[in-house]
Short mmCIF file of C-alpha atoms and ligand atoms in Angstrom, two decimals:
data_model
loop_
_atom_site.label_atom_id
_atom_site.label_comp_id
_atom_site.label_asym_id
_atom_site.label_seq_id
_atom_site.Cartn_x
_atom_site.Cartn_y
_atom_site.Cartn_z
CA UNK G 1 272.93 -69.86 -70.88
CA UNK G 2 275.89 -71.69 -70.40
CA UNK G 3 278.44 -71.66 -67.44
CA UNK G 4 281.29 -69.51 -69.47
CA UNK G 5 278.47 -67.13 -69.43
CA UNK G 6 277.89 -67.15 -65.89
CA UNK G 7 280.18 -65.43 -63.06
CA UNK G 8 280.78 -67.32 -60.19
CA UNK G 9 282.27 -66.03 -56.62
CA UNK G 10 283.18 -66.54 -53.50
CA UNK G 11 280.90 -64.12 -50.59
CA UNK G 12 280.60 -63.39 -47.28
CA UNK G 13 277.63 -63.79 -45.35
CA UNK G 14 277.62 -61.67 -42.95
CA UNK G 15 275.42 -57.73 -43.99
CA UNK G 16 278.23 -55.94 -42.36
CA UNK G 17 280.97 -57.60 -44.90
CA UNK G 18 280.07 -59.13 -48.03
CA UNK G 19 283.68 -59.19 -49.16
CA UNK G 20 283.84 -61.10 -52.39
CA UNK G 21 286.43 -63.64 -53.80
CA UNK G 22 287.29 -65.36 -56.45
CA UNK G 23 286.31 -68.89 -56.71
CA UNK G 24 289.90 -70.42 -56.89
CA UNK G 25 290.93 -69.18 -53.41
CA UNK G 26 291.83 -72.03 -50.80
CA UNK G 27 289.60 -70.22 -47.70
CA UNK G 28 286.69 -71.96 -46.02
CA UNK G 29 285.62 -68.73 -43.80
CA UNK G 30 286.11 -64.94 -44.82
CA UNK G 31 289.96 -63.45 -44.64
CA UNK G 32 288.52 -60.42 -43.67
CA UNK G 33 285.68 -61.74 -40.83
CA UNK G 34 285.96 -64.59 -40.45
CA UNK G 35 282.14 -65.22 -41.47
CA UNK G 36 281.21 -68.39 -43.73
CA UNK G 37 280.99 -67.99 -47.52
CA UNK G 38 278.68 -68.67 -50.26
CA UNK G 39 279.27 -69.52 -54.05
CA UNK G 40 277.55 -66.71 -55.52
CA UNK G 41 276.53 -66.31 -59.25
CA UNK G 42 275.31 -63.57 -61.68
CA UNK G 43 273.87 -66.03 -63.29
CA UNK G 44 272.43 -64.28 -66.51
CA UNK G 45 269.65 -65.78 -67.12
CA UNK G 46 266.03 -63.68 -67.85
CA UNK G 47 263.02 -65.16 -67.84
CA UNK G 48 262.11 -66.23 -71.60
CA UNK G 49 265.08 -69.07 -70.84
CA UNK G 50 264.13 -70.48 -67.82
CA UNK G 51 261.64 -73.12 -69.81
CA UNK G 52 264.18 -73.46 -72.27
CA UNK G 53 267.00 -74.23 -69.39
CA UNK G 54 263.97 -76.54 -67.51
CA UNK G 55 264.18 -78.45 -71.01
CA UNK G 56 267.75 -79.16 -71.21
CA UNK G 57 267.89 -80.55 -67.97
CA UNK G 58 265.28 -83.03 -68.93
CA UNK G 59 266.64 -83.78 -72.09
CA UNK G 60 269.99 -84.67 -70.52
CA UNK G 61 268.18 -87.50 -68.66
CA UNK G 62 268.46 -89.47 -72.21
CA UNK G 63 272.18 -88.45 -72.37
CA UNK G 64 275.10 -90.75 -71.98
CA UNK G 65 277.68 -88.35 -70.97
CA UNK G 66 278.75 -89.13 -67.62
CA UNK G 67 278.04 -85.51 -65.94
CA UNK G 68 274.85 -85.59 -67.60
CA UNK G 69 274.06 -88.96 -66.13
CA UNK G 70 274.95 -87.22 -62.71
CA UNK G 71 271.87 -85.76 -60.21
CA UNK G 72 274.00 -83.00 -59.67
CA UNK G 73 276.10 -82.21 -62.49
CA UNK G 74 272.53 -82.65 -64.99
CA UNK G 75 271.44 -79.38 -63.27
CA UNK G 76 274.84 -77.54 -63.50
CA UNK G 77 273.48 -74.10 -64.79
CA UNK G 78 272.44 -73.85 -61.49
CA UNK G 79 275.84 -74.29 -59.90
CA UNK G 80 278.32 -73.07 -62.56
CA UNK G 81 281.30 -72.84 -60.33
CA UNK G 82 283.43 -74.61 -62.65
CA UNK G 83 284.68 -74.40 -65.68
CA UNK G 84 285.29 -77.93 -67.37
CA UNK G 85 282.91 -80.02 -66.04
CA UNK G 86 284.27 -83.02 -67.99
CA UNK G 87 286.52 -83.28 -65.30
CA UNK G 88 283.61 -83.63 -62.72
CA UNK G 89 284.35 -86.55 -60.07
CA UNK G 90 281.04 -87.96 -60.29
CA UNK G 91 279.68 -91.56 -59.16
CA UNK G 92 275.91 -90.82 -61.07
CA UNK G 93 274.96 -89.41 -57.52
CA UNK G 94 271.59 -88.18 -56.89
CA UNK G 95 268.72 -89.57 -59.12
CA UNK G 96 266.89 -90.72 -55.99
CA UNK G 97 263.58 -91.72 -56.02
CA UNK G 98 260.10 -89.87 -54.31
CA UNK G 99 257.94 -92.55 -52.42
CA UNK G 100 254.43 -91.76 -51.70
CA UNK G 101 254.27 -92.97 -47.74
CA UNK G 102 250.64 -94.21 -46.50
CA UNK G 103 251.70 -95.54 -43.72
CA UNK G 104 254.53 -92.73 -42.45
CA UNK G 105 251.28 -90.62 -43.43
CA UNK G 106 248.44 -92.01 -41.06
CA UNK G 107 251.25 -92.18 -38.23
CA UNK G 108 251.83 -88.38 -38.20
CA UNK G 109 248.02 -87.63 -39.46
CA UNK G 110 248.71 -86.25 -42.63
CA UNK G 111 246.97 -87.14 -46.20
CA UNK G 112 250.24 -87.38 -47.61
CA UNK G 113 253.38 -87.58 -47.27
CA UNK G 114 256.32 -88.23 -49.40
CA UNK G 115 259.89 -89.69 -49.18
CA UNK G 116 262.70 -88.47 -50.93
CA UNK G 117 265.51 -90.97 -50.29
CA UNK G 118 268.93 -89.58 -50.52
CA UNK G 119 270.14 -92.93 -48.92
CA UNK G 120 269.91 -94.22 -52.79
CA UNK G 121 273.00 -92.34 -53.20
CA UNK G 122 276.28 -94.51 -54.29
CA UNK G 123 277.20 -94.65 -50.77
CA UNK G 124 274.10 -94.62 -49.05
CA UNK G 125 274.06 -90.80 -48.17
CA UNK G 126 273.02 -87.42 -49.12
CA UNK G 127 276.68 -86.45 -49.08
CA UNK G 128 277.21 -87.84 -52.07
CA UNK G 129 275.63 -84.92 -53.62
CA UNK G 130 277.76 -83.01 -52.04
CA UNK G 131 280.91 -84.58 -52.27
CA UNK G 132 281.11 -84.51 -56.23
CA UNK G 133 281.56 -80.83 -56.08
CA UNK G 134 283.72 -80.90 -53.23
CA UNK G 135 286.31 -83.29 -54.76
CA UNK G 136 285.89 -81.55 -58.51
CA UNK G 137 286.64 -78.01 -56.90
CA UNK G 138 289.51 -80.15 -54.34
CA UNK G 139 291.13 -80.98 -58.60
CA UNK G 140 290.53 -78.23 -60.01
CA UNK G 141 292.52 -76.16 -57.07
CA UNK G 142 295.83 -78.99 -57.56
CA UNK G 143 294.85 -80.25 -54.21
CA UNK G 144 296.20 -83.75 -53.17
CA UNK G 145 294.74 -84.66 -50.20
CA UNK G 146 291.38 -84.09 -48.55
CA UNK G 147 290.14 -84.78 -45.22
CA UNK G 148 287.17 -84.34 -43.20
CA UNK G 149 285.76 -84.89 -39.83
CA UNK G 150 282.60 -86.84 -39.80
CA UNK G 151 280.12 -89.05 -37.92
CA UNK G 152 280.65 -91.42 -40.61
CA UNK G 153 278.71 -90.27 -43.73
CA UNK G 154 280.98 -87.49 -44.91
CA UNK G 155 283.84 -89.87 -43.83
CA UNK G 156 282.44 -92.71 -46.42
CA UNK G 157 281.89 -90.15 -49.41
CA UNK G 158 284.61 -88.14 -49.01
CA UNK G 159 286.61 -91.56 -49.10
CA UNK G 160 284.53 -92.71 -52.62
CA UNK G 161 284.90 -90.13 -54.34
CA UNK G 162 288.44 -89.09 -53.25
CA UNK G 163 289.53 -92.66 -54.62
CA UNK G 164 287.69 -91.97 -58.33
CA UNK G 165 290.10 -89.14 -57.84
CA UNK G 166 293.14 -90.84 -57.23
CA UNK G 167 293.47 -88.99 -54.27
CA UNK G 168 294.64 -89.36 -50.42
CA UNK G 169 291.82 -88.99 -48.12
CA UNK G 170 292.08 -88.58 -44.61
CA UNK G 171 289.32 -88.73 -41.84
CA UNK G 172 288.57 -87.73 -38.19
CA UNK G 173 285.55 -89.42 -36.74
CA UNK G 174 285.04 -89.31 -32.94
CA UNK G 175 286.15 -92.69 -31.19
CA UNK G 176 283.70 -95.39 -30.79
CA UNK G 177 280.70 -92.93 -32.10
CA UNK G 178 280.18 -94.34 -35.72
CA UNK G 179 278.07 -96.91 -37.04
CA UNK G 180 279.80 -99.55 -38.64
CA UNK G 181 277.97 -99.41 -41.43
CA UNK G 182 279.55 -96.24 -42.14
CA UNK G 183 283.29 -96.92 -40.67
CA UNK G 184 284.03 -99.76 -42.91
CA UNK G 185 283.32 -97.59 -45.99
CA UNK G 186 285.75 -95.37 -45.43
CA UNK G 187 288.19 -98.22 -45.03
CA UNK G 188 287.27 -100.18 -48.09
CA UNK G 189 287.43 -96.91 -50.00
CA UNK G 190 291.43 -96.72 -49.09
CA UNK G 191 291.16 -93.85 -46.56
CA UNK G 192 293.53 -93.43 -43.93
CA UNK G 193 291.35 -92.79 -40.65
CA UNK G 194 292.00 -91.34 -37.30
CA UNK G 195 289.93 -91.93 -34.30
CA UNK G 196 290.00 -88.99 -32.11
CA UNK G 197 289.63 -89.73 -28.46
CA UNK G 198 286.48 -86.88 -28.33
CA UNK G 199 282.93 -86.09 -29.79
CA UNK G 200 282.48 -84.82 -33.83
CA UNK G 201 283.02 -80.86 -32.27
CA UNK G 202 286.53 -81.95 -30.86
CA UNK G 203 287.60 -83.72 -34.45
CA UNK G 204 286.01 -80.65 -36.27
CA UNK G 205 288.17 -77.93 -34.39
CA UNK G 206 291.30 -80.48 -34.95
CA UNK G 207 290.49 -81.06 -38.95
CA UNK G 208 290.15 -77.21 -39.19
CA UNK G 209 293.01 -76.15 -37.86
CA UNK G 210 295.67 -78.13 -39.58
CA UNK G 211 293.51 -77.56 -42.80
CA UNK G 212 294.60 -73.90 -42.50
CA UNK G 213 298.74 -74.79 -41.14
CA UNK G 214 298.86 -77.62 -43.62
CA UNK G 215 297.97 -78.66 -47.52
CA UNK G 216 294.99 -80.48 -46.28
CA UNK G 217 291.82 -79.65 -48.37
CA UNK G 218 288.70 -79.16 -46.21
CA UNK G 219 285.64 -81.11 -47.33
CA UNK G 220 283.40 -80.65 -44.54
CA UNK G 221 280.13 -78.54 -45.46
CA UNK G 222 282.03 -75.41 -43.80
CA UNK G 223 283.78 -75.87 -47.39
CA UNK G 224 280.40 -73.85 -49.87
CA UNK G 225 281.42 -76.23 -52.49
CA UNK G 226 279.98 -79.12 -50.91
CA UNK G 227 276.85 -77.31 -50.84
CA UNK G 228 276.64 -76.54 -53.96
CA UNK G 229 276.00 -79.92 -54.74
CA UNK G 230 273.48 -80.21 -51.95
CA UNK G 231 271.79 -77.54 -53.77
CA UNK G 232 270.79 -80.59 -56.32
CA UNK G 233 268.71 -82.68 -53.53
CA UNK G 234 266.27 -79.34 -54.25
CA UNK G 235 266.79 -78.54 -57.67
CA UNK G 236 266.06 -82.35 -58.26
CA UNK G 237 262.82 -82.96 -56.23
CA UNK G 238 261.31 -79.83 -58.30
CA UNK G 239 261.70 -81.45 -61.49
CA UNK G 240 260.37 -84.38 -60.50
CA UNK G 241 257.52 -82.63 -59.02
CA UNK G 242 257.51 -80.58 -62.51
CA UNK G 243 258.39 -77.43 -60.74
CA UNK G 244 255.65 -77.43 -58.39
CA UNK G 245 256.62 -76.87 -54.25
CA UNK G 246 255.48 -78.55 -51.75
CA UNK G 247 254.05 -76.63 -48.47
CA UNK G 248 256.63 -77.73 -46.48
CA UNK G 249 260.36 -79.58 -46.92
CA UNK G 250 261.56 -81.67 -43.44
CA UNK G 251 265.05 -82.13 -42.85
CA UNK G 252 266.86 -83.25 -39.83
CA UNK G 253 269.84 -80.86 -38.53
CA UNK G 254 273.10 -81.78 -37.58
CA UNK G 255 276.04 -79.15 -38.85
CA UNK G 256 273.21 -77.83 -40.75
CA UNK G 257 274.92 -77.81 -43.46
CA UNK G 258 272.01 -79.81 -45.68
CA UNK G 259 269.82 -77.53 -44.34
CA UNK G 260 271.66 -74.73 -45.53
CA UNK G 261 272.13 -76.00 -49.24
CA UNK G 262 268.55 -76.85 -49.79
CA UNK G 263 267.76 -73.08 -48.10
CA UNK G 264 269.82 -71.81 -50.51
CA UNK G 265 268.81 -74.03 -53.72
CA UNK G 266 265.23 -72.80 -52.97
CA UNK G 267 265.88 -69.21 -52.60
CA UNK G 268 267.84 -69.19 -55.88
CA UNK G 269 265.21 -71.37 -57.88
CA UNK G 270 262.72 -68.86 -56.62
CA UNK G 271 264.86 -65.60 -57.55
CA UNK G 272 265.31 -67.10 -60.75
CA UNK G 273 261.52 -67.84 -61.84
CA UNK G 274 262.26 -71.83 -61.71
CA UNK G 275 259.43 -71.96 -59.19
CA UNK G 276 256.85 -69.42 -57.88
CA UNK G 277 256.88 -69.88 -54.45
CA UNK G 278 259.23 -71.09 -51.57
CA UNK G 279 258.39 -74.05 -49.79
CA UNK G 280 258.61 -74.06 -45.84
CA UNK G 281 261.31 -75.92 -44.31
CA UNK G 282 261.83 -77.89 -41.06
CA UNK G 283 264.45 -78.61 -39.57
CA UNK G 284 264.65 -81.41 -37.21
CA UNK G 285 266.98 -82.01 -34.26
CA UNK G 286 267.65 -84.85 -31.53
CA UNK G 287 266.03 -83.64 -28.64
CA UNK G 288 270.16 -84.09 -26.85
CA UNK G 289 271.51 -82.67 -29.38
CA UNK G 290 269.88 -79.52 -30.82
CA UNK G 291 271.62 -76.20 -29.59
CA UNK G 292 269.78 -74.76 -33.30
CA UNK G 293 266.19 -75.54 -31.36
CA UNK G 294 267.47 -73.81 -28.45
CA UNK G 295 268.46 -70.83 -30.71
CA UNK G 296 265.55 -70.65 -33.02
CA UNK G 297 263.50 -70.99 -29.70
CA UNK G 298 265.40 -68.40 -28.13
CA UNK G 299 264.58 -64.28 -27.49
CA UNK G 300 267.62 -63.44 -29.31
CA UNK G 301 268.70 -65.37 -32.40
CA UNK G 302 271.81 -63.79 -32.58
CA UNK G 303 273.62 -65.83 -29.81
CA UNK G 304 275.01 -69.22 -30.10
CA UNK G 305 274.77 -71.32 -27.66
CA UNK G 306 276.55 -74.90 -28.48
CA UNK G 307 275.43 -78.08 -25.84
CA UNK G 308 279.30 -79.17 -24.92
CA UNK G 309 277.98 -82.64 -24.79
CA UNK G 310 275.26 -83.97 -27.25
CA UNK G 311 273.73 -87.19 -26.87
CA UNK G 312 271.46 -89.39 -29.02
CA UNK G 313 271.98 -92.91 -30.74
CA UNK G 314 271.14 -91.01 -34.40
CA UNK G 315 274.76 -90.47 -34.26
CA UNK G 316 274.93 -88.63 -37.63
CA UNK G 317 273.21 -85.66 -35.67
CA UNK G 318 275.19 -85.74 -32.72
CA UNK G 319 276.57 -82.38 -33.24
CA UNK G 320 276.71 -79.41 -30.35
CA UNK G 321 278.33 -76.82 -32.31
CA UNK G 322 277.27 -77.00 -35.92
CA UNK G 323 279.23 -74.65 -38.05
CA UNK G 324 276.38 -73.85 -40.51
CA UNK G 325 274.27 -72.27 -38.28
CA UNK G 326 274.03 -68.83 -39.37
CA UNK G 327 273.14 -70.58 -42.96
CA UNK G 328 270.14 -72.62 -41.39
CA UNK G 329 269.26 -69.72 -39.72
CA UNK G 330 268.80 -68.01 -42.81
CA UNK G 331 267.26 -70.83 -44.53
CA UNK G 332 264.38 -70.71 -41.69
CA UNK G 333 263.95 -67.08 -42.08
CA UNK G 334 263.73 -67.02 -46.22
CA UNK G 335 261.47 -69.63 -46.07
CA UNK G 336 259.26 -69.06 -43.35
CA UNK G 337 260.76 -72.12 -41.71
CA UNK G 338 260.47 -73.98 -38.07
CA UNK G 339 262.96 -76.01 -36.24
CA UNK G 340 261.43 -78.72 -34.11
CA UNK G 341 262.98 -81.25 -31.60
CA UNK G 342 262.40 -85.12 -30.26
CA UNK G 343 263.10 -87.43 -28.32
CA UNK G 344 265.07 -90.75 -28.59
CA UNK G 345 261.71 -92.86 -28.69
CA UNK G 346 260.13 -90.74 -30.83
CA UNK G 347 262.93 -91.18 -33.38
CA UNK G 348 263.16 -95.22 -32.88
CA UNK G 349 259.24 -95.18 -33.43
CA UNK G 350 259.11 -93.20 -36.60
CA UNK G 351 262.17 -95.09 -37.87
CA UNK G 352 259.96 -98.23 -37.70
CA UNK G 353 257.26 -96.82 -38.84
CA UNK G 354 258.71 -95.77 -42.42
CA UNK G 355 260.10 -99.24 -42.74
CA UNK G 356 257.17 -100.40 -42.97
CA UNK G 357 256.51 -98.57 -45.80
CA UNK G 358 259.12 -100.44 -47.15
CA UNK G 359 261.26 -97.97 -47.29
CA UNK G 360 263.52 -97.62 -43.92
CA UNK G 361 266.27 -95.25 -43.54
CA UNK G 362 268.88 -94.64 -40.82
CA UNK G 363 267.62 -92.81 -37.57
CA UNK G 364 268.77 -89.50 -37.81
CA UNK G 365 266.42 -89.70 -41.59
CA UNK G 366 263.95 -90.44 -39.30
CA UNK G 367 263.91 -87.60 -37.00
CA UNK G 368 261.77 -85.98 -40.45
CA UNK G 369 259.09 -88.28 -39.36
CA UNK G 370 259.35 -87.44 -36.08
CA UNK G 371 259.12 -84.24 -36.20
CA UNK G 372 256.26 -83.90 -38.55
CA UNK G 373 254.24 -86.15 -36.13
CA UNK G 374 255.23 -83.04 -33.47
CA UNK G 375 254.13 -80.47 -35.95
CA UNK G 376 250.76 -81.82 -37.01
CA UNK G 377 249.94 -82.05 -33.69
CA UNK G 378 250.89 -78.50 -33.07
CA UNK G 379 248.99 -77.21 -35.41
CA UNK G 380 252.23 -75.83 -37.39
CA UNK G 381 251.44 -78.22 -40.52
CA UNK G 382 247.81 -78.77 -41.67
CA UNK G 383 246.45 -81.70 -41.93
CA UNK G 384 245.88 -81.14 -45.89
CA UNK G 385 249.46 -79.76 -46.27
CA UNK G 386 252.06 -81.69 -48.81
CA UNK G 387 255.37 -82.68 -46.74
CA UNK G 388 258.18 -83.81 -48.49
CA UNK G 389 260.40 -85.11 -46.07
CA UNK G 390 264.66 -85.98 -46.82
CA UNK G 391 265.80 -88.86 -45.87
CA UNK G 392 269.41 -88.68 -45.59
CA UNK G 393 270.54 -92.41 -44.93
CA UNK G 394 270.02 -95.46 -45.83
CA UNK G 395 268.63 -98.74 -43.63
CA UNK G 396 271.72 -100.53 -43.85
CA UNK G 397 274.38 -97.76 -42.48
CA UNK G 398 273.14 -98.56 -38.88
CA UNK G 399 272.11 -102.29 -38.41
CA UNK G 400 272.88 -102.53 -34.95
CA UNK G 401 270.15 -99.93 -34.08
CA UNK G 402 267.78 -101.32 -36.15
CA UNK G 403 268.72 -104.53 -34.12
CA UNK G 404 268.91 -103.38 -30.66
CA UNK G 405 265.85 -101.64 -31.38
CA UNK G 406 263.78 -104.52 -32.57
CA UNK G 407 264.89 -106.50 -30.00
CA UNK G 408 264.09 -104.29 -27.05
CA UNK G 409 267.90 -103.37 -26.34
CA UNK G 410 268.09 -99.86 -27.15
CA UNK G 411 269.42 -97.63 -24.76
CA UNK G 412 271.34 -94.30 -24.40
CA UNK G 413 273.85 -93.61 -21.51
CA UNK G 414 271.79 -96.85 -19.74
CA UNK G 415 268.58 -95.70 -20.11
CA UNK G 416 266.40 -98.46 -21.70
CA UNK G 417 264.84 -96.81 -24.97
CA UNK G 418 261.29 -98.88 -25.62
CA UNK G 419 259.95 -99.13 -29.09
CA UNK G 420 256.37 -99.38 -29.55
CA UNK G 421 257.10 -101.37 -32.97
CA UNK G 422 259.68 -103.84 -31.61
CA UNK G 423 259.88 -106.65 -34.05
CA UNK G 424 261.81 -109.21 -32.18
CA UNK G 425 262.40 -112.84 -34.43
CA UNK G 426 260.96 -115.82 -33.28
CA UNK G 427 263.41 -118.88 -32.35
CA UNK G 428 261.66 -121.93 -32.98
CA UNK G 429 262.88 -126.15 -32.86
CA UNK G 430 263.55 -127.32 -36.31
CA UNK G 431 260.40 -128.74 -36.63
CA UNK G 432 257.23 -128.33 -39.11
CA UNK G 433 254.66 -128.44 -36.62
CA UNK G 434 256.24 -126.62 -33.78
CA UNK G 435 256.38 -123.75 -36.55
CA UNK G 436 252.68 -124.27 -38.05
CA UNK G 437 251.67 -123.78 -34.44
CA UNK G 438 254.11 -120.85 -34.07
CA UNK G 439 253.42 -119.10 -36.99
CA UNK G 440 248.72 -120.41 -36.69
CA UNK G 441 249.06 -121.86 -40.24
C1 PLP D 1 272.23 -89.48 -42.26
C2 PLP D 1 272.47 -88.06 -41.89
N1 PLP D 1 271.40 -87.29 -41.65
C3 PLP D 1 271.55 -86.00 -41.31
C4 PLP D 1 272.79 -85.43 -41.16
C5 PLP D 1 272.89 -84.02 -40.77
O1 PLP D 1 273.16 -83.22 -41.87
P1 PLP D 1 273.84 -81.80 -41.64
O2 PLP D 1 275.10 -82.05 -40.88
O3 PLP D 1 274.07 -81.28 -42.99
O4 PLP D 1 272.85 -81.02 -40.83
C6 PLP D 1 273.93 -86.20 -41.39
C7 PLP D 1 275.29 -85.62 -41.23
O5 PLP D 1 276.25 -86.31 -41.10
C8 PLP D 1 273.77 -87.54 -41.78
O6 PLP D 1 274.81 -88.33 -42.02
ZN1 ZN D 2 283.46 -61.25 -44.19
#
């Protein structure tokens, strides 16, 4: 199987449309509906090649090419959407490591628990996976600029990758709401960025409507090409886990587009024969910030209701009207899934905890942890049940929170957040036997 052989198209969502498109359309939402679109594939493959395709990707591990070098562009049967990859914008994204967890383990009472950490992406995010078929599909359409709104991790791979490119990138981010870890990416990277006086939602609306007046190119997750490369986070965790699912797959929610992609990835792996069985997902959300809890909690899962003013210091979740949410929604219901909530604490806590696995990972990563604790203790996930749980960030996008929360200073909208695994450093004179006594050496 190779891509020429494969059809790829733009589709509707929604049952009642399913209009179809072809892939070199500049749309983000249906012209007929208005619903969100998938890349869709008739992908050709039967059975007898699925080993044979499981082979290649291996194979291409050894390779020096640079797509084959690439976590994303290595599985590229599975998301044939273009047609030359050697023009793939790629920064060797994905090829991020599983970490057993002991610790992260005993803390939410499982046996075991694994890590996969996106935040070993190029720049620190799971975006990256994302972003290399966003910008190759922004050059392959002749687009010169691309822009995004972001709480700062879209922002700083967008900004990356749109440089490899040689292109202009432009970026919303809500005023004052982005770690700095994040912000000064974007700025090294060469991207011209715009502070909008207003939460993500307000920048979103803004970026999408001069996206569709102007020659902007969209490159939020609303844009299925992004996703595509999400897709790979999935595709890549089964190979290293030679094709075998976990029981469940933890992810926190924001725009839900991640969510989404992985829904997706599994769905198709499964269709396909790659593996025999979907995995559960769960979806996590900040307990001030999750209108997709209130929905999947909710008698009637057809209404939307967005929270016009999200709070929580995991800013890269601090989303009240996530525009993937019909995706998620579908995700949950293919695989069985559950979308869980907690609180501001509970986040800071598990955050701590996974560092010291050595691991650590920004705090909206840590909502996974979280949330598992919730669901053990539920009942929802068994004891004996293997979680694989995404971590989407790295440690170092948001130092002050690590800081503030180490040294008892959290707080969100003035009320104190306590950590129970504050980690404050110790001042001491400069002087050997104050510190012996210090330190009871
Ligand atoms: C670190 C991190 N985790 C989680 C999310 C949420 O992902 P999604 O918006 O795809 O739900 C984001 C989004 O910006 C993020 O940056
Ligand atoms: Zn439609």
């Amino acid at each position: 199987m190779t891509a020429a052989h494969t059809a790829a198209y733009l589709q509707c969502i929604e049952g009642s449309c399913r209009a179809r498109y072809d892939v070199d359309g500049k749309f983000y939402t249906c012209p007929r509906c208005g619903g969100l679109l998938d890349v869709a594939y008739e992908f050709g493959l039967d059975d007898r090649n699925i080993d044979s395709v499981k082979a290649m990707f291996a194979e291409r591990k050894s390779s020096s090419l640079p797509i084959d070098r690439s976590g994303v562009w290595r599985f590229r049967e599975l998301l044939p959407f273009v047609s030359d990859t050697t023009k793939a914008v790629t920064l060797a994204e994905g090829n991020t490591a599983l970490y057993d967890a002991p610790r992260s383990a005993d803390y939410a009472r499982l046996a075991r628990l694994t890590l996969k950490h996106q935040g070993l992406n190029p720049t620190g995010s799971f975006k990256d996976n994302g972003m290399t078929t966003g910008v190759t599909q922004a050059v392959a359409l002749g687009a010169s600029t691309v822009a995004c709104a972001s709480t700062g991790n879209t922002s700083a791979s967008m900004a990356a990758y749109a440089a490899r490119a040689g292109m202009r990138a432009v970026v919303f981010i809500p005023a004052g709401q982005i770690a700095y870890g994040k912000l000064s990416q974007s700025l090294e990277y060469g991207a011209t960025v715009v502070e909008i006086e207003g939460n993500f939602d307000d920048a979103m609306r803004i970026v999408r409507e001069l996206a569709d007046e102007t020659d902007l190119y969209l490159l939020n997750s609303i844009n299925p090409f992004r996703l595509e490369g999400q897709k790979a986070i999935a595709i890549e965790m089964m190979e290293q886990l030679d094709w075998k699912p976990p029981d469940w797959v933890v992810v926190p929610g924001g725009n839900l587009g991640n969510s989404s992609a992985i829904g997706k990835a599994f769905k198709e792996m499964f269709d396909l024969g790659f593996i025999d069985r979907m995995p559960r997902i769960a979806i996590i959300q900040a307990e001030g910030s999750a209108p997709f809890y209130d929905l999947y909690s909710s008698g009637d899962r057809t209404v939307f209701r967005p929270v016009s003013k999200p709070a929580t210091l995991a800013t890269a979740i601090k989303i009240g009207n996530p525009v993937s949410w019909k995706k998620a929604l579908r995700a949950i219901e293919w695989s069985r899934g559950v979308v869980e909530k907690v609180s501001e604490s509970e986040i800071g806590d598990a955050k701590a905890v996974i560092g010291r696995d050595g691991i650590g990972c920004e705090p909206a990563s840590a909502a996974t942890l979280a949330g598992i604790k919730r669901l053990v203790e539920a009942g929802t996930i068994g004891e004996q049940e293997w979680v694989i749980a995404i971590l989407t960030g790295n440690l170092l996008k948001d130092p002050d929170y690590t800081m503030n929360y180490h040294s008892g200073r959290l707080a969100l909208d003035g009320h104190a957040i306590t950590g129970r695994f504050a980690n404050k450093p110790l001042r001491a004179a400069a002087d050997k036997d104050t510190i012996r006594r210090l330190l009871e050496l």
